Short mmCIF file of C-alpha atoms in Angstrom, two decimals:
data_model
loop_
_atom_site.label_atom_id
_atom_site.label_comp_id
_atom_site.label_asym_id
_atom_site.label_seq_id
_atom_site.Cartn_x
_atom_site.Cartn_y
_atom_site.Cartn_z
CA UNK Q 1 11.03 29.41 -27.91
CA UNK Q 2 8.00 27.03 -28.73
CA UNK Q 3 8.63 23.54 -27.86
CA UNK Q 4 7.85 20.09 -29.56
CA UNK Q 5 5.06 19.95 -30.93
CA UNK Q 6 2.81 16.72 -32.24
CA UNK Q 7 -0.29 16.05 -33.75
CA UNK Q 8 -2.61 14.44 -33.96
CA UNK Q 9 -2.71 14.42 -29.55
CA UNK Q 10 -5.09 11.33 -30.02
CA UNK Q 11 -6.07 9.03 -32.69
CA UNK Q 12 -8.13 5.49 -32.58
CA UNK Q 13 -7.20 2.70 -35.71
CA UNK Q 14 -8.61 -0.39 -36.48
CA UNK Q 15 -6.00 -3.38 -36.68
CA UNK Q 16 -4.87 -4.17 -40.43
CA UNK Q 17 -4.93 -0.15 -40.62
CA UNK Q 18 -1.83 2.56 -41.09
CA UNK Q 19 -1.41 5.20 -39.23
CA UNK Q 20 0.59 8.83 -39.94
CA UNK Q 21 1.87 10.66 -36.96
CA UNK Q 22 3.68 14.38 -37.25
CA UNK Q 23 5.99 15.70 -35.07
CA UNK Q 24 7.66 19.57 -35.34
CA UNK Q 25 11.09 19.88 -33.45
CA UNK Q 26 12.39 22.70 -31.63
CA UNK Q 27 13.39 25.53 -33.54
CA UNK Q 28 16.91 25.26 -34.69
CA UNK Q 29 17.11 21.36 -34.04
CA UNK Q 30 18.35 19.35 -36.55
CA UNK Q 31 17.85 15.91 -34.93
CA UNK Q 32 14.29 13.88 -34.29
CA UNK Q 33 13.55 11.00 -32.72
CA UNK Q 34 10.88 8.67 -31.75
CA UNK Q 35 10.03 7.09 -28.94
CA UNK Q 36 7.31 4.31 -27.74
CA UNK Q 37 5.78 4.18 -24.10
CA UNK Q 38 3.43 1.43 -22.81
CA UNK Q 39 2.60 0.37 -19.27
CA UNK Q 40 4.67 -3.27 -19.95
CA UNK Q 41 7.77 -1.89 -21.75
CA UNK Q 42 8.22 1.64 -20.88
CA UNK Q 43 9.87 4.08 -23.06
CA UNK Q 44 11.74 1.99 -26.22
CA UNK Q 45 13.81 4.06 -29.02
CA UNK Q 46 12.45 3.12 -32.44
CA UNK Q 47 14.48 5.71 -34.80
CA UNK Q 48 16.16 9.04 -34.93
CA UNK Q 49 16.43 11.69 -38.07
CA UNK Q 50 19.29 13.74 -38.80
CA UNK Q 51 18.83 16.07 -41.81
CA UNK Q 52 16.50 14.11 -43.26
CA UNK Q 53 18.35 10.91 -42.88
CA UNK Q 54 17.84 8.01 -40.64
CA UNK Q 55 21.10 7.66 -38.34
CA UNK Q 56 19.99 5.32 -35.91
CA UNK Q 57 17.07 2.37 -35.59
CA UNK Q 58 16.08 0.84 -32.40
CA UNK Q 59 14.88 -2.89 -32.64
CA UNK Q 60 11.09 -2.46 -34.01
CA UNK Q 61 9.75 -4.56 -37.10
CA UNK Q 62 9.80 -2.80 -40.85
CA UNK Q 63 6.25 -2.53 -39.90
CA UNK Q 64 7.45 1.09 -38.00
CA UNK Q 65 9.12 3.59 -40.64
CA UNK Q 66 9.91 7.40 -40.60
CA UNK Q 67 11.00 9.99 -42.55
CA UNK Q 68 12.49 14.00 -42.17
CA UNK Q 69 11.47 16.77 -44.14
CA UNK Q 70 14.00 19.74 -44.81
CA UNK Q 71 12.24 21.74 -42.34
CA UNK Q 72 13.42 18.92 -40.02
CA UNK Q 73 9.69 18.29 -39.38
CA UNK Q 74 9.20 14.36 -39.02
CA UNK Q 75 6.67 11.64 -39.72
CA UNK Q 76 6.58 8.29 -38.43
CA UNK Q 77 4.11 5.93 -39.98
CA UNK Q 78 3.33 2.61 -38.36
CA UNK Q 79 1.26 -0.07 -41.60
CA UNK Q 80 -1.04 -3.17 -40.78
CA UNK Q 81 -1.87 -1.84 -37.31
CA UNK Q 82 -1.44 -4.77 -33.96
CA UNK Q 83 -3.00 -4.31 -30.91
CA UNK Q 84 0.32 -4.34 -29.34
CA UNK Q 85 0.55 -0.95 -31.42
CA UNK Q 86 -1.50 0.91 -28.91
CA UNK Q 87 0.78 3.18 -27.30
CA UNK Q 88 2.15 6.93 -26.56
CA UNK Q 89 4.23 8.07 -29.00
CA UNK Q 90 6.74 10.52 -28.32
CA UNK Q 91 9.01 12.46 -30.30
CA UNK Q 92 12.02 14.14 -29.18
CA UNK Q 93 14.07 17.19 -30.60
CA UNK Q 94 18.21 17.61 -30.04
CA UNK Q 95 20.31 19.79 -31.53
CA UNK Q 96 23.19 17.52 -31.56
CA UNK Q 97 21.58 14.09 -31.71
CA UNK Q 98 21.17 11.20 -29.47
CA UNK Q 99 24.12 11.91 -27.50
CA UNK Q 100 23.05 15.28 -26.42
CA UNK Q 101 20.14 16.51 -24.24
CA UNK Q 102 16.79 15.87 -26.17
CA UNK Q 103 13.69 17.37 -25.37
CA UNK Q 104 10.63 15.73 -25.82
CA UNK Q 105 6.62 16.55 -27.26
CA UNK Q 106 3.59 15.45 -25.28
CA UNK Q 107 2.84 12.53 -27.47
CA UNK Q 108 0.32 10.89 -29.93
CA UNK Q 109 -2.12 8.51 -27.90
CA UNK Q 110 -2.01 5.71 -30.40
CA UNK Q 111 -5.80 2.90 -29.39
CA UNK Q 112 -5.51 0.32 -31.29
CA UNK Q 113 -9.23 -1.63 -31.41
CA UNK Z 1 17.87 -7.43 -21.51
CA UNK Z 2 17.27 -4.39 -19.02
CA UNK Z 3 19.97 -1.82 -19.21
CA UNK Z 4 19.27 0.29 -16.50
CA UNK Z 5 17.79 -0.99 -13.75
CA UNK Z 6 15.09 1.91 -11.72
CA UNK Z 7 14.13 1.58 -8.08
CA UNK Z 8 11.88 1.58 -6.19
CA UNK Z 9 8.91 1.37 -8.49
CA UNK Z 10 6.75 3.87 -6.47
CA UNK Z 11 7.35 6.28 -3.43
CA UNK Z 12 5.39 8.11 -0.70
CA UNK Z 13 7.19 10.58 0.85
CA UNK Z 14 5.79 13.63 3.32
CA UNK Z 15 6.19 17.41 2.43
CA UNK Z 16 9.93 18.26 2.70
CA UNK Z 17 11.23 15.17 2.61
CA UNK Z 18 14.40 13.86 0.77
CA UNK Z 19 12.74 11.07 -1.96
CA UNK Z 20 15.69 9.40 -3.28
CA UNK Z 21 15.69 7.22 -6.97
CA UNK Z 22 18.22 4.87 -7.72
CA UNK Z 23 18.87 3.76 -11.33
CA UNK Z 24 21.91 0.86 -12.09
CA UNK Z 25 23.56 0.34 -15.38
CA UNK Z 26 25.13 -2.68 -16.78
CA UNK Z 27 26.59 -1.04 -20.29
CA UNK Z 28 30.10 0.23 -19.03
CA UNK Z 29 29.99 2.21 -22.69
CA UNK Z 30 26.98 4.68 -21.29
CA UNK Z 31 28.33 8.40 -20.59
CA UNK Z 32 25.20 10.32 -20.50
CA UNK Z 33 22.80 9.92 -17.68
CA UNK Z 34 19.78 11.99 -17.67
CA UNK Z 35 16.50 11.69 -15.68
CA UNK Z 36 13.09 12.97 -17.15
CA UNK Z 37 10.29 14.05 -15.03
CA UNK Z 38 6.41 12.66 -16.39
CA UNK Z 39 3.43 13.95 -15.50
CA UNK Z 40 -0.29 12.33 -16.83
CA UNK Z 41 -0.63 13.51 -20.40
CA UNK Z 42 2.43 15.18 -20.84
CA UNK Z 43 5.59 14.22 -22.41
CA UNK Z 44 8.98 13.82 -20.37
CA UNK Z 45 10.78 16.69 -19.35
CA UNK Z 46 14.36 16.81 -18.85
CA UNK Z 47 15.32 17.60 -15.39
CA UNK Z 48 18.73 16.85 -14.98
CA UNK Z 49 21.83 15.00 -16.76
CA UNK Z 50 25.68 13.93 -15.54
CA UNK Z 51 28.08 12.77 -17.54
CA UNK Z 52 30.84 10.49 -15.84
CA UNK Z 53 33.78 12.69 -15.18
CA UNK Z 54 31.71 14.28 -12.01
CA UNK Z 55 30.43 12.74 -9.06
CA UNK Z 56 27.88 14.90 -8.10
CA UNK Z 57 25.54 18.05 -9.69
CA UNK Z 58 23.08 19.97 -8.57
CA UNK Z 59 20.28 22.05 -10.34
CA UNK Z 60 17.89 23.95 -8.14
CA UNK Z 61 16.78 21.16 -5.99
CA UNK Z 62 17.52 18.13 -8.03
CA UNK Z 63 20.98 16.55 -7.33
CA UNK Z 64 22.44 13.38 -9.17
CA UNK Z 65 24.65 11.48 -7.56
CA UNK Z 66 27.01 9.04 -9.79
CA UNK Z 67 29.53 6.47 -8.60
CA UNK Z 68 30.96 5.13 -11.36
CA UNK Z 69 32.87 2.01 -10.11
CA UNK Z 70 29.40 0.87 -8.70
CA UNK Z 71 27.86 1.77 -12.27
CA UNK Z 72 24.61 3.67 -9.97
CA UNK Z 73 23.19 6.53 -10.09
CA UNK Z 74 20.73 9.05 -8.14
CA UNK Z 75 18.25 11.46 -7.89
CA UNK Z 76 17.37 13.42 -4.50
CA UNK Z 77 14.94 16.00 -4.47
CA UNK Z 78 15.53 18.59 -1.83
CA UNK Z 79 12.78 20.21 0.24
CA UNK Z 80 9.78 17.96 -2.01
CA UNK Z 81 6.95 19.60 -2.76
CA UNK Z 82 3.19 18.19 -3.57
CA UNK Z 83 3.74 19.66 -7.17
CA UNK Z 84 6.78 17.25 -7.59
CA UNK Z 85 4.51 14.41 -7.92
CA UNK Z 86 5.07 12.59 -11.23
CA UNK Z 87 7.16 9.50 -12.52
CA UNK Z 88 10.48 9.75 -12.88
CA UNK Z 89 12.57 7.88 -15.54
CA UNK Z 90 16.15 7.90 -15.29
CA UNK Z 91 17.75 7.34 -18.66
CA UNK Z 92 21.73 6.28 -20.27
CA UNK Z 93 23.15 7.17 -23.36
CA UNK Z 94 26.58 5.86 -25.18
CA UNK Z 95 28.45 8.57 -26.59
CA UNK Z 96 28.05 7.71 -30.20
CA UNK Z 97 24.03 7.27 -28.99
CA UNK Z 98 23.75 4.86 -31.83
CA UNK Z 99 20.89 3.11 -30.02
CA UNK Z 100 18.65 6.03 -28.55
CA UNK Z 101 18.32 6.30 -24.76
CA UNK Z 102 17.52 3.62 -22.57
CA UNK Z 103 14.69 4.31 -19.62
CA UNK Z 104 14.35 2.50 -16.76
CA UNK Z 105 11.07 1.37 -15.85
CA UNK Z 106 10.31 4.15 -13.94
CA UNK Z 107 9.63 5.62 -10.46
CA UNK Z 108 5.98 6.92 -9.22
CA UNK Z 109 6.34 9.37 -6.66
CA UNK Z 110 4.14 10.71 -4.78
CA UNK Z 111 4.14 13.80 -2.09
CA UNK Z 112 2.04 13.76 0.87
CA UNK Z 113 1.44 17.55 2.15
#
């Protein structure tokens, strides 16, 4: 069975820009979520998708949004770009949700310059 | 506020050792424990979860160990090998998972040969 995937693996933005990042769960999961590492914070939840709707929303500004398509494939966009922004992003697949074991993609290297 | 609390930060240990990790939780509502293993470029992988009504598991040579009244948990790696090395996160979930998982910081382990 194929596992997350994400794409683009890389991507460099200018501040002020948006970015668009896709993410394709596990085969039969029903559940995405996202995920931001950096060296100073670590690994912080932004939001989770269930059948195309957003069940859960970590504490991230407006700035960070998502959506699910039917296919449960997900997007997460991130408008007017920060330096702060620069980051791995990491989706995760479940087939129950958050309280179940979630598997996760190798990431989107987000450079912010 | 830091939920879960990950030591120590980094770890040397020789071929065939025991490494131990210790993660501590404040959030008496967390029922899901899971620890992820990172390697560079790659995207966590889980490794191992408990949930509170056992004390101890075991999966190949990963064990958790969970004491609840202490709110602490633990990984051991049995017989370590050089291909171990990578950061482990331990994580905690609540069972409605409203708020995603919550990492520790993380632990960078490394194993001599």
């Amino acid at each position: 069975k194929a596992g997350v995937t994400q794409t683009p693996r890389y991507l460099i933005k200018t501040r002020g820009q948006q970015v668009t990042l896709s993410c394709s769960p596990i085969s039969g999961h029903r559940s995405v979520s996202w995920y931001q590492q950096t060296p100073g914070q670590g690994l912080q939840f932004l939001f989770e998708y269930f059948s195309e709707t957003q069940r859960n929303k970590g504490n991230f500004p407006g700035r960070f949004s998502g959506r699910q398509f039917s296919n449960s494939r997900s997007e997460m966009n991130v408008s007017t770009l920060e330096l702060g922004d620069s980051a791995l992003y990491l989706c995760a697949s479940s087939w129950y949700g958050l309280a179940g074991e979630q598997y996760f993609g190798p990431g989107t290297r987000l450079t912010v310059t | 506020q830091q939920q879960v609390k990950q030591s120590p930060q980094s770890l040397i240990v020789q071929k065939g050792g025991i490494p131990i990790i210790n993660c501590a939780y404040e959030n008496t509502a967390f029922d899901y424990f899971p620890w992820y293993q990172q390697f560079p470029g790659k995207g966590p992988a889980l490794l191992i979860a408990i949930r509170p009504d056992v004390s101890e598991k075991k999966e190949g040579r990963f064990t958790i160990s969970f004491n609840k009244s202490a709110k602490q948990f633990s990984l051991h790696i049995m017989d370590s090998q050089p291909g171990d090395s990578a950061t482990y996160f331990c994580a905690a979930n609540s069972g409605g998972g409203a708020d995603g998982l919550t990492f520790g910081k993380g632990t960078h382990l490394i194993i001599q040969p």
